[in-house]
JSON list of C-alpha atoms in Angstrom, two decimals:
[
{"chain": "A", "resi": 1, "resn": "ASN", "atom": "CA", "xyz": [5.86, -76.80, 180.03]},
{"chain": "A", "resi": 2, "resn": "GLN", "atom": "CA", "xyz": [8.24, -78.20, 177.49]},
{"chain": "A", "resi": 3, "resn": "ARG", "atom": "CA", "xyz": [10.56, -75.19, 177.90]},
{"chain": "A", "resi": 4, "resn": "ARG", "atom": "CA", "xyz": [10.54, -75.63, 181.68]},
{"chain": "A", "resi": 5, "resn": "VAL", "atom": "CA", "xyz": [11.36, -79.33, 181.46]},
{"chain": "A", "resi": 6, "resn": "HIS", "atom": "CA", "xyz": [14.13, -78.66, 178.91]},
{"chain": "A", "resi": 7, "resn": "GLY", "atom": "CA", "xyz": [15.65, -76.07, 181.26]},
{"chain": "A", "resi": 8, "resn": "ASP", "atom": "CA", "xyz": [15.56, -78.50, 184.18]},
{"chain": "A", "resi": 9, "resn": "SER", "atom": "CA", "xyz": [17.29, -81.17, 182.09]},
{"chain": "A", "resi": 10, "resn": "ASN", "atom": "CA", "xyz": [20.12, -78.75, 181.22]},
{"chain": "A", "resi": 11, "resn": "LEU", "atom": "CA", "xyz": [20.50, -77.87, 184.90]},
{"chain": "A", "resi": 12, "resn": "ASN", "atom": "CA", "xyz": [20.72, -81.54, 185.79]},
{"chain": "A", "resi": 13, "resn": "LYS", "atom": "CA", "xyz": [23.44, -82.02, 183.15]},
{"chain": "A", "resi": 14, "resn": "MET", "atom": "CA", "xyz": [25.46, -79.13, 184.60]},
{"chain": "A", "resi": 15, "resn": "GLU", "atom": "CA", "xyz": [25.19, -80.53, 188.13]},
{"chain": "A", "resi": 16, "resn": "MET", "atom": "CA", "xyz": [26.34, -83.95, 186.89]},
{"chain": "A", "resi": 17, "resn": "SER", "atom": "CA", "xyz": [29.33, -82.52, 184.98]},
{"chain": "A", "resi": 18, "resn": "SER", "atom": "CA", "xyz": [31.35, -82.35, 188.17]},
{"chain": "A", "resi": 19, "resn": "THR", "atom": "CA", "xyz": [30.98, -86.08, 188.75]},
{"chain": "A", "resi": 20, "resn": "ILE", "atom": "CA", "xyz": [30.99, -87.46, 185.20]},
{"chain": "A", "resi": 21, "resn": "GLY", "atom": "CA", "xyz": [33.97, -87.22, 182.85]},
{"chain": "A", "resi": 22, "resn": "GLU", "atom": "CA", "xyz": [36.14, -89.13, 180.42]},
{"chain": "A", "resi": 23, "resn": "ASP", "atom": "CA", "xyz": [39.46, -90.84, 180.96]},
{"chain": "A", "resi": 24, "resn": "ASP", "atom": "CA", "xyz": [42.42, -90.79, 178.54]},
{"chain": "A", "resi": 25, "resn": "GLU", "atom": "CA", "xyz": [40.80, -93.46, 176.37]},
{"chain": "A", "resi": 26, "resn": "GLY", "atom": "CA", "xyz": [37.51, -91.62, 176.08]},
{"chain": "A", "resi": 27, "resn": "GLN", "atom": "CA", "xyz": [35.65, -93.91, 178.51]},
{"chain": "A", "resi": 28, "resn": "GLU", "atom": "CA", "xyz": [33.17, -92.23, 180.81]},
{"chain": "A", "resi": 29, "resn": "TYR", "atom": "CA", "xyz": [33.71, -92.47, 184.51]},
{"chain": "A", "resi": 30, "resn": "THR", "atom": "CA", "xyz": [31.82, -91.29, 187.55]},
{"chain": "A", "resi": 31, "resn": "SER", "atom": "CA", "xyz": [33.44, -89.86, 190.65]},
{"chain": "A", "resi": 32, "resn": "SER", "atom": "CA", "xyz": [32.26, -91.32, 193.92]},
{"chain": "A", "resi": 33, "resn": "GLU", "atom": "CA", "xyz": [33.58, -88.41, 196.01]},
{"chain": "A", "resi": 34, "resn": "GLU", "atom": "CA", "xyz": [31.05, -86.16, 197.59]},
{"chain": "A", "resi": 35, "resn": "SER", "atom": "CA", "xyz": [31.44, -82.40, 197.28]},
{"chain": "A", "resi": 36, "resn": "GLU", "atom": "CA", "xyz": [33.15, -80.82, 200.31]},
{"chain": "A", "resi": 37, "resn": "GLU", "atom": "CA", "xyz": [31.61, -78.04, 202.29]},
{"chain": "A", "resi": 38, "resn": "GLU", "atom": "CA", "xyz": [32.96, -74.53, 201.86]},
{"chain": "A", "resi": 39, "resn": "PRO", "atom": "CA", "xyz": [35.49, -73.65, 204.65]},
{"chain": "A", "resi": 40, "resn": "THR", "atom": "CA", "xyz": [34.42, -70.99, 207.09]},
{"chain": "A", "resi": 41, "resn": "GLN", "atom": "CA", "xyz": [36.12, -67.60, 207.28]},
{"chain": "A", "resi": 42, "resn": "GLU", "atom": "CA", "xyz": [37.87, -68.64, 210.50]},
{"chain": "A", "resi": 43, "resn": "GLU", "atom": "CA", "xyz": [39.22, -71.79, 208.84]},
{"chain": "A", "resi": 44, "resn": "ARG", "atom": "CA", "xyz": [40.46, -69.73, 205.90]},
{"chain": "A", "resi": 45, "resn": "LYS", "atom": "CA", "xyz": [42.40, -67.45, 208.28]},
{"chain": "A", "resi": 46, "resn": "LYS", "atom": "CA", "xyz": [44.00, -70.41, 210.06]},
{"chain": "A", "resi": 47, "resn": "HIS", "atom": "CA", "xyz": [44.98, -71.93, 206.72]},
{"chain": "A", "resi": 48, "resn": "LYS", "atom": "CA", "xyz": [46.61, -68.68, 205.56]},
{"chain": "A", "resi": 49, "resn": "LYS", "atom": "CA", "xyz": [48.56, -68.40, 208.83]},
{"chain": "A", "resi": 50, "resn": "LEU", "atom": "CA", "xyz": [49.77, -71.98, 208.49]},
{"chain": "A", "resi": 51, "resn": "ILE", "atom": "CA", "xyz": [50.95, -71.42, 204.90]},
{"chain": "A", "resi": 52, "resn": "ALA", "atom": "CA", "xyz": [52.69, -68.18, 205.92]},
{"chain": "A", "resi": 53, "resn": "SER", "atom": "CA", "xyz": [54.52, -69.89, 208.80]},
{"chain": "A", "resi": 54, "resn": "LEU", "atom": "CA", "xyz": [55.70, -72.69, 206.53]},
{"chain": "A", "resi": 55, "resn": "THR", "atom": "CA", "xyz": [56.92, -70.40, 203.74]},
{"chain": "A", "resi": 56, "resn": "LYS", "atom": "CA", "xyz": [58.33, -67.60, 205.93]},
{"chain": "A", "resi": 57, "resn": "LYS", "atom": "CA", "xyz": [62.08, -67.15, 205.64]},
{"chain": "A", "resi": 58, "resn": "PRO", "atom": "CA", "xyz": [63.80, -68.05, 208.94]},
{"chain": "A", "resi": 59, "resn": "LEU", "atom": "CA", "xyz": [65.30, -65.10, 210.82]},
{"chain": "A", "resi": 60, "resn": "ILE", "atom": "CA", "xyz": [69.11, -65.20, 210.98]},
{"chain": "A", "resi": 61, "resn": "THR", "atom": "CA", "xyz": [70.63, -64.07, 214.29]},
{"chain": "A", "resi": 62, "resn": "VAL", "atom": "CA", "xyz": [74.08, -62.45, 214.17]},
{"chain": "A", "resi": 63, "resn": "ASN", "atom": "CA", "xyz": [76.14, -62.02, 217.33]},
{"chain": "A", "resi": 64, "resn": "VAL", "atom": "CA", "xyz": [77.95, -58.68, 217.00]},
{"chain": "A", "resi": 65, "resn": "LEU", "atom": "CA", "xyz": [79.13, -58.38, 220.58]},
{"chain": "A", "resi": 66, "resn": "HIS", "atom": "CA", "xyz": [82.82, -58.50, 219.67]},
{"chain": "A", "resi": 67, "resn": "THR", "atom": "CA", "xyz": [82.91, -56.15, 216.68]},
{"chain": "A", "resi": 68, "resn": "GLN", "atom": "CA", "xyz": [83.56, -52.43, 216.95]},
{"chain": "A", "resi": 69, "resn": "TYR", "atom": "CA", "xyz": [82.53, -51.63, 213.39]},
{"chain": "A", "resi": 70, "resn": "SER", "atom": "CA", "xyz": [79.08, -50.09, 213.11]},
{"chain": "A", "resi": 71, "resn": "VAL", "atom": "CA", "xyz": [78.99, -50.78, 209.37]},
{"chain": "A", "resi": 72, "resn": "VAL", "atom": "CA", "xyz": [78.88, -54.53, 210.08]},
{"chain": "A", "resi": 73, "resn": "LYS", "atom": "CA", "xyz": [75.87, -54.14, 212.34]},
{"chain": "A", "resi": 74, "resn": "GLU", "atom": "CA", "xyz": [74.12, -51.84, 209.87]},
{"chain": "A", "resi": 75, "resn": "VAL", "atom": "CA", "xyz": [74.66, -54.14, 206.89]},
{"chain": "A", "resi": 76, "resn": "MET", "atom": "CA", "xyz": [73.49, -57.20, 208.81]},
{"chain": "A", "resi": 77, "resn": "GLU", "atom": "CA", "xyz": [70.30, -55.55, 210.02]},
{"chain": "A", "resi": 78, "resn": "LYS", "atom": "CA", "xyz": [69.32, -53.14, 207.23]},
{"chain": "A", "resi": 79, "resn": "GLY", "atom": "CA", "xyz": [71.01, -54.79, 204.28]},
{"chain": "A", "resi": 80, "resn": "PHE", "atom": "CA", "xyz": [70.21, -58.46, 204.89]},
{"chain": "A", "resi": 81, "resn": "GLY", "atom": "CA", "xyz": [67.33, -58.20, 207.37]},
{"chain": "A", "resi": 82, "resn": "TYR", "atom": "CA", "xyz": [69.17, -60.22, 210.01]},
{"chain": "A", "resi": 83, "resn": "LYS", "atom": "CA", "xyz": [68.71, -59.81, 213.74]},
{"chain": "A", "resi": 84, "resn": "ASN", "atom": "CA", "xyz": [71.70, -58.41, 215.67]},
{"chain": "A", "resi": 85, "resn": "SER", "atom": "CA", "xyz": [72.43, -59.77, 219.12]},
{"chain": "A", "resi": 86, "resn": "LEU", "atom": "CA", "xyz": [74.75, -58.45, 221.85]},
{"chain": "A", "resi": 87, "resn": "ALA", "atom": "CA", "xyz": [74.19, -61.33, 224.25]},
{"chain": "A", "resi": 88, "resn": "PRO", "atom": "CA", "xyz": [77.43, -62.93, 225.53]},
{"chain": "A", "resi": 89, "resn": "GLU", "atom": "CA", "xyz": [75.67, -66.29, 225.40]},
{"chain": "A", "resi": 90, "resn": "GLY", "atom": "CA", "xyz": [72.64, -67.62, 223.62]},
{"chain": "A", "resi": 91, "resn": "GLU", "atom": "CA", "xyz": [71.50, -68.86, 220.24]},
{"chain": "A", "resi": 92, "resn": "TRP", "atom": "CA", "xyz": [73.09, -67.39, 217.10]},
{"chain": "A", "resi": 93, "resn": "ASP", "atom": "CA", "xyz": [73.61, -68.38, 213.47]},
{"chain": "A", "resi": 94, "resn": "LEU", "atom": "CA", "xyz": [76.54, -66.11, 212.56]},
{"chain": "A", "resi": 95, "resn": "PHE", "atom": "CA", "xyz": [79.24, -64.77, 214.90]},
{"chain": "A", "resi": 96, "resn": "TRP", "atom": "CA", "xyz": [81.18, -61.69, 213.76]},
{"chain": "A", "resi": 97, "resn": "ILE", "atom": "CA", "xyz": [84.37, -61.02, 215.70]},
{"chain": "A", "resi": 98, "resn": "ASP", "atom": "CA", "xyz": [87.29, -58.63, 215.09]},
{"chain": "A", "resi": 99, "resn": "THR", "atom": "CA", "xyz": [89.99, -60.76, 216.70]},
{"chain": "A", "resi": 100, "resn": "ALA", "atom": "CA", "xyz": [91.30, -64.28, 216.26]},
{"chain": "A", "resi": 101, "resn": "VAL", "atom": "CA", "xyz": [89.07, -67.20, 217.24]},
{"chain": "A", "resi": 102, "resn": "THR", "atom": "CA", "xyz": [90.12, -69.57, 220.00]},
{"chain": "A", "resi": 103, "resn": "ALA", "atom": "CA", "xyz": [90.08, -73.33, 219.57]},
{"chain": "A", "resi": 104, "resn": "GLU", "atom": "CA", "xyz": [87.73, -73.61, 222.55]},
{"chain": "A", "resi": 105, "resn": "MET", "atom": "CA", "xyz": [85.14, -71.41, 220.86]},
{"chain": "A", "resi": 106, "resn": "LEU", "atom": "CA", "xyz": [85.33, -73.40, 217.64]},
{"chain": "A", "resi": 107, "resn": "SER", "atom": "CA", "xyz": [84.88, -76.67, 219.51]},
{"chain": "A", "resi": 108, "resn": "LYS", "atom": "CA", "xyz": [81.63, -75.41, 221.06]},
{"chain": "A", "resi": 109, "resn": "MET", "atom": "CA", "xyz": [80.07, -74.35, 217.75]},
{"chain": "A", "resi": 110, "resn": "LYS", "atom": "CA", "xyz": [77.04, -76.24, 216.47]},
{"chain": "A", "resi": 111, "resn": "PRO", "atom": "CA", "xyz": [76.96, -77.65, 212.91]},
{"chain": "A", "resi": 112, "resn": "TYR", "atom": "CA", "xyz": [74.73, -74.88, 211.56]},
{"chain": "A", "resi": 113, "resn": "GLN", "atom": "CA", "xyz": [76.70, -72.00, 213.11]},
{"chain": "A", "resi": 114, "resn": "LYS", "atom": "CA", "xyz": [79.19, -69.92, 211.12]},
{"chain": "A", "resi": 115, "resn": "ILE", "atom": "CA", "xyz": [81.98, -67.55, 212.17]},
{"chain": "A", "resi": 116, "resn": "ASN", "atom": "CA", "xyz": [83.93, -64.95, 210.16]},
{"chain": "A", "resi": 117, "resn": "HIS", "atom": "CA", "xyz": [87.39, -66.38, 210.91]},
{"chain": "A", "resi": 118, "resn": "PHE", "atom": "CA", "xyz": [89.08, -69.61, 210.00]},
{"chain": "A", "resi": 119, "resn": "PRO", "atom": "CA", "xyz": [91.26, -71.48, 212.52]},
{"chain": "A", "resi": 120, "resn": "ASN", "atom": "CA", "xyz": [94.96, -70.55, 212.53]},
{"chain": "A", "resi": 121, "resn": "MET", "atom": "CA", "xyz": [94.48, -67.42, 210.44]},
{"chain": "A", "resi": 122, "resn": "SER", "atom": "CA", "xyz": [97.62, -66.06, 212.10]},
{"chain": "A", "resi": 123, "resn": "SER", "atom": "CA", "xyz": [99.59, -68.47, 209.87]},
{"chain": "A", "resi": 124, "resn": "LEU", "atom": "CA", "xyz": [98.95, -65.98, 207.07]},
{"chain": "A", "resi": 125, "resn": "ALA", "atom": "CA", "xyz": [97.94, -62.78, 208.86]},
{"chain": "A", "resi": 126, "resn": "ARG", "atom": "CA", "xyz": [101.15, -62.34, 210.92]},
{"chain": "A", "resi": 127, "resn": "LYS", "atom": "CA", "xyz": [104.24, -61.37, 208.94]},
{"chain": "A", "resi": 128, "resn": "ASN", "atom": "CA", "xyz": [106.62, -63.75, 210.73]},
{"chain": "A", "resi": 129, "resn": "ASN", "atom": "CA", "xyz": [104.35, -66.78, 210.27]},
{"chain": "A", "resi": 130, "resn": "LEU", "atom": "CA", "xyz": [103.70, -65.86, 206.65]},
{"chain": "A", "resi": 131, "resn": "GLY", "atom": "CA", "xyz": [107.44, -65.53, 206.00]},
{"chain": "A", "resi": 132, "resn": "LYS", "atom": "CA", "xyz": [108.14, -68.86, 207.69]},
{"chain": "A", "resi": 133, "resn": "ASN", "atom": "CA", "xyz": [105.47, -70.67, 205.66]},
{"chain": "A", "resi": 134, "resn": "LEU", "atom": "CA", "xyz": [106.58, -69.08, 202.39]},
{"chain": "A", "resi": 135, "resn": "MET", "atom": "CA", "xyz": [110.17, -70.19, 202.97]},
{"chain": "A", "resi": 136, "resn": "ARG", "atom": "CA", "xyz": [109.00, -73.72, 203.76]},
{"chain": "A", "resi": 137, "resn": "MET", "atom": "CA", "xyz": [107.04, -73.86, 200.52]},
{"chain": "A", "resi": 138, "resn": "LYS", "atom": "CA", "xyz": [109.97, -72.42, 198.59]},
{"chain": "A", "resi": 139, "resn": "LYS", "atom": "CA", "xyz": [112.18, -75.30, 199.75]},
{"chain": "A", "resi": 140, "resn": "GLU", "atom": "CA", "xyz": [109.61, -77.81, 198.49]},
{"chain": "A", "resi": 141, "resn": "PHE", "atom": "CA", "xyz": [108.59, -75.96, 195.30]},
{"chain": "A", "resi": 142, "resn": "PRO", "atom": "CA", "xyz": [111.39, -73.51, 194.40]},
{"chain": "A", "resi": 143, "resn": "LYS", "atom": "CA", "xyz": [110.05, -72.68, 190.93]},
{"chain": "A", "resi": 144, "resn": "ASP", "atom": "CA", "xyz": [106.52, -71.95, 192.12]},
{"chain": "A", "resi": 145, "resn": "TYR", "atom": "CA", "xyz": [107.61, -69.86, 195.10]},
{"chain": "A", "resi": 146, "resn": "SER", "atom": "CA", "xyz": [110.18, -67.58, 193.55]},
{"chain": "A", "resi": 147, "resn": "PHE", "atom": "CA", "xyz": [107.86, -64.55, 193.50]},
{"chain": "A", "resi": 148, "resn": "PHE", "atom": "CA", "xyz": [108.99, -63.03, 196.86]},
{"chain": "A", "resi": 149, "resn": "PRO", "atom": "CA", "xyz": [112.42, -61.72, 197.92]},
{"chain": "A", "resi": 150, "resn": "GLY", "atom": "CA", "xyz": [114.80, -63.37, 200.40]},
{"chain": "A", "resi": 151, "resn": "THR", "atom": "CA", "xyz": [113.34, -63.36, 203.92]},
{"chain": "A", "resi": 152, "resn": "TRP", "atom": "CA", "xyz": [114.88, -63.70, 207.40]},
{"chain": "A", "resi": 153, "resn": "LEU", "atom": "CA", "xyz": [113.17, -63.81, 210.77]},
{"chain": "A", "resi": 154, "resn": "LEU", "atom": "CA", "xyz": [114.85, -62.04, 213.68]},
{"chain": "A", "resi": 155, "resn": "PRO", "atom": "CA", "xyz": [116.19, -62.80, 216.19]},
{"chain": "A", "resi": 156, "resn": "LEU", "atom": "CA", "xyz": [116.10, -66.49, 215.16]},
{"chain": "A", "resi": 157, "resn": "GLU", "atom": "CA", "xyz": [117.97, -66.07, 211.86]},
{"chain": "A", "resi": 158, "resn": "TRP", "atom": "CA", "xyz": [120.40, -63.33, 212.82]},
{"chain": "A", "resi": 159, "resn": "ASN", "atom": "CA", "xyz": [123.49, -65.32, 211.81]},
{"chain": "A", "resi": 160, "resn": "GLU", "atom": "CA", "xyz": [122.01, -66.11, 208.41]},
{"chain": "A", "resi": 161, "resn": "LEU", "atom": "CA", "xyz": [121.26, -62.42, 207.89]},
{"chain": "A", "resi": 162, "resn": "LYS", "atom": "CA", "xyz": [124.86, -61.48, 208.78]},
{"chain": "A", "resi": 163, "resn": "ASN", "atom": "CA", "xyz": [126.12, -63.92, 206.17]},
{"chain": "A", "resi": 164, "resn": "GLU", "atom": "CA", "xyz": [123.78, -62.38, 203.62]},
{"chain": "A", "resi": 165, "resn": "PHE", "atom": "CA", "xyz": [125.13, -58.88, 204.37]},
{"chain": "A", "resi": 166, "resn": "ALA", "atom": "CA", "xyz": [128.69, -60.18, 204.00]},
{"chain": "A", "resi": 167, "resn": "LYS", "atom": "CA", "xyz": [127.99, -61.30, 200.42]},
{"chain": "A", "resi": 168, "resn": "GLY", "atom": "CA", "xyz": [127.25, -57.71, 199.44]},
{"chain": "A", "resi": 169, "resn": "LYS", "atom": "CA", "xyz": [124.77, -58.71, 196.73]},
{"chain": "A", "resi": 170, "resn": "CYS", "atom": "CA", "xyz": [122.04, -56.48, 198.10]},
{"chain": "A", "resi": 171, "resn": "LYS", "atom": "CA", "xyz": [122.65, -52.99, 199.51]},
{"chain": "A", "resi": 172, "resn": "THR", "atom": "CA", "xyz": [119.25, -52.23, 201.01]},
{"chain": "A", "resi": 173, "resn": "TYR", "atom": "CA", "xyz": [117.00, -54.29, 203.28]},
{"chain": "A", "resi": 174, "resn": "ILE", "atom": "CA", "xyz": [113.53, -53.58, 204.62]},
{"chain": "A", "resi": 175, "resn": "LEU", "atom": "CA", "xyz": [112.58, -54.41, 208.21]},
{"chain": "A", "resi": 176, "resn": "LYS", "atom": "CA", "xyz": [108.99, -54.94, 209.35]},
{"chain": "A", "resi": 177, "resn": "PRO", "atom": "CA", "xyz": [107.75, -55.61, 212.91]},
{"chain": "A", "resi": 178, "resn": "GLU", "atom": "CA", "xyz": [106.27, -59.10, 212.93]},
{"chain": "A", "resi": 179, "resn": "ALA", "atom": "CA", "xyz": [102.94, -58.19, 214.52]},
{"chain": "A", "resi": 180, "resn": "LEU", "atom": "CA", "xyz": [102.12, -54.62, 213.44]},
{"chain": "A", "resi": 181, "resn": "SER", "atom": "CA", "xyz": [100.04, -53.38, 210.49]},
{"chain": "A", "resi": 182, "resn": "GLN", "atom": "CA", "xyz": [99.29, -50.31, 208.38]},
{"chain": "A", "resi": 183, "resn": "GLY", "atom": "CA", "xyz": [102.97, -49.64, 207.72]},
{"chain": "A", "resi": 184, "resn": "LYS", "atom": "CA", "xyz": [103.84, -48.98, 211.36]},
{"chain": "A", "resi": 185, "resn": "GLY", "atom": "CA", "xyz": [107.46, -49.48, 212.42]},
{"chain": "A", "resi": 186, "resn": "ILE", "atom": "CA", "xyz": [108.80, -50.26, 208.92]},
{"chain": "A", "resi": 187, "resn": "PHE", "atom": "CA", "xyz": [112.24, -48.88, 207.97]},
{"chain": "A", "resi": 188, "resn": "LEU", "atom": "CA", "xyz": [115.12, -49.43, 205.52]},
{"chain": "A", "resi": 189, "resn": "VAL", "atom": "CA", "xyz": [118.75, -50.20, 206.40]},
{"chain": "A", "resi": 190, "resn": "ARG", "atom": "CA", "xyz": [122.05, -50.58, 204.58]},
{"chain": "A", "resi": 191, "resn": "SER", "atom": "CA", "xyz": [124.14, -51.55, 207.60]},
{"chain": "A", "resi": 192, "resn": "LEU", "atom": "CA", "xyz": [123.88, -54.22, 210.27]},
{"chain": "A", "resi": 193, "resn": "ASP", "atom": "CA", "xyz": [124.70, -51.60, 212.88]},
{"chain": "A", "resi": 194, "resn": "LYS", "atom": "CA", "xyz": [121.22, -50.16, 212.41]},
{"chain": "A", "resi": 195, "resn": "ILE", "atom": "CA", "xyz": [119.54, -53.45, 213.39]},
{"chain": "A", "resi": 196, "resn": "ASN", "atom": "CA", "xyz": [118.93, -54.66, 216.94]},
{"chain": "A", "resi": 197, "resn": "PRO", "atom": "CA", "xyz": [119.44, -58.45, 216.75]},
{"chain": "A", "resi": 198, "resn": "ASN", "atom": "CA", "xyz": [117.15, -59.02, 219.74]},
{"chain": "A", "resi": 199, "resn": "GLU", "atom": "CA", "xyz": [114.11, -57.32, 218.21]},
{"chain": "A", "resi": 200, "resn": "HIS", "atom": "CA", "xyz": [111.43, -59.32, 216.44]},
{"chain": "A", "resi": 201, "resn": "TYR", "atom": "CA", "xyz": [111.51, -58.30, 212.79]},
{"chain": "A", "resi": 202, "resn": "VAL", "atom": "CA", "xyz": [110.87, -59.76, 209.38]},
{"chain": "A", "resi": 203, "resn": "VAL", "atom": "CA", "xyz": [113.79, -58.75, 207.14]},
{"chain": "A", "resi": 204, "resn": "GLN", "atom": "CA", "xyz": [113.65, -58.86, 203.34]},
{"chain": "A", "resi": 205, "resn": "ARG", "atom": "CA", "xyz": [115.79, -57.77, 200.44]},
{"chain": "A", "resi": 206, "resn": "TYR", "atom": "CA", "xyz": [114.57, -54.42, 199.20]},
{"chain": "A", "resi": 207, "resn": "ILE", "atom": "CA", "xyz": [113.57, -54.70, 195.54]},
{"chain": "A", "resi": 208, "resn": "LYS", "atom": "CA", "xyz": [115.54, -52.38, 193.26]},
{"chain": "A", "resi": 209, "resn": "LYS", "atom": "CA", "xyz": [113.60, -49.81, 191.26]},
{"chain": "A", "resi": 210, "resn": "PRO", "atom": "CA", "xyz": [110.14, -50.68, 192.59]},
{"chain": "A", "resi": 211, "resn": "TYR", "atom": "CA", "xyz": [107.00, -49.40, 190.89]},
{"chain": "A", "resi": 212, "resn": "LEU", "atom": "CA", "xyz": [106.05, -46.05, 192.40]},
{"chain": "A", "resi": 213, "resn": "ILE", "atom": "CA", "xyz": [103.06, -43.72, 192.28]},
{"chain": "A", "resi": 214, "resn": "GLU", "atom": "CA", "xyz": [104.20, -40.09, 192.49]},
{"chain": "A", "resi": 215, "resn": "GLY", "atom": "CA", "xyz": [107.42, -41.29, 194.09]},
{"chain": "A", "resi": 216, "resn": "LEU", "atom": "CA", "xyz": [105.69, -43.44, 196.74]},
{"chain": "A", "resi": 217, "resn": "LYS", "atom": "CA", "xyz": [105.37, -47.19, 197.16]},
{"chain": "A", "resi": 218, "resn": "PHE", "atom": "CA", "xyz": [101.89, -48.67, 197.01]},
{"chain": "A", "resi": 219, "resn": "ASP", "atom": "CA", "xyz": [100.01, -51.88, 197.68]},
{"chain": "A", "resi": 220, "resn": "LEU", "atom": "CA", "xyz": [98.07, -53.69, 194.99]},
{"chain": "A", "resi": 221, "resn": "ARG", "atom": "CA", "xyz": [95.76, -56.11, 196.77]},
{"chain": "A", "resi": 222, "resn": "ILE", "atom": "CA", "xyz": [93.23, -58.62, 195.57]},
{"chain": "A", "resi": 223, "resn": "TYR", "atom": "CA", "xyz": [90.55, -59.48, 198.11]},
{"chain": "A", "resi": 224, "resn": "VAL", "atom": "CA", "xyz": [88.89, -62.88, 197.84]},
{"chain": "A", "resi": 225, "resn": "LEU", "atom": "CA", "xyz": [85.82, -63.77, 199.88]},
{"chain": "A", "resi": 226, "resn": "VAL", "atom": "CA", "xyz": [85.99, -67.35, 201.09]},
{"chain": "A", "resi": 227, "resn": "TYR", "atom": "CA", "xyz": [82.51, -67.92, 202.50]},
{"chain": "A", "resi": 228, "resn": "GLY", "atom": "CA", "xyz": [82.88, -71.56, 203.44]},
{"chain": "A", "resi": 229, "resn": "CYS", "atom": "CA", "xyz": [85.33, -74.40, 203.91]},
{"chain": "A", "resi": 230, "resn": "ASP", "atom": "CA", "xyz": [84.33, -78.02, 204.36]},
{"chain": "A", "resi": 231, "resn": "PRO", "atom": "CA", "xyz": [85.90, -79.64, 206.26]},
{"chain": "A", "resi": 232, "resn": "LEU", "atom": "CA", "xyz": [86.89, -76.59, 208.29]}
]
């Protein structure tokens, strides 16, 4: 009988351990909270679904309607796990487009939406605009902007170009169409007779003894990813 009573007393102590404890100063305290019932299996499932919905990464939608490059669509979907959309209208988070962006489109964008072009990119992307802006900066900061050769925009600066030829300081000039790319339409001249003054060209002094690779000119480019600009 004594062993049975002793066992019951130990059991009672174990049951009470969940409600009796000590605070930081060693004083005993008793919890007044009642033990909660175990949740049912259905409640457990609902709880797991709720936690999953709260911690799930939101799905990013990318509008790829106006890009012809399949690699963009593949990287977005398989690389980043984004959802590609071809809808002309609708909700999207990122808009990937191959051409310039209109001011109207930018004005309709919501605060959370992003696009892969900045406004007025043609100020740098088109040769004539780039030349014009470089010359403007050179007038303001001649020491800092002395890294590019003399530049003239045709047909606007035809008279200035004629004066430059008359000086005879440079024998060879390079002409580039203002809106083409990939080396198309570029040629060298040593005489004004070879130039049509009514055509739209960017003319520059041809640098003597340029660096060559196996006798050919080359481009050395540094690509910088600018992923955000605030304010835009």
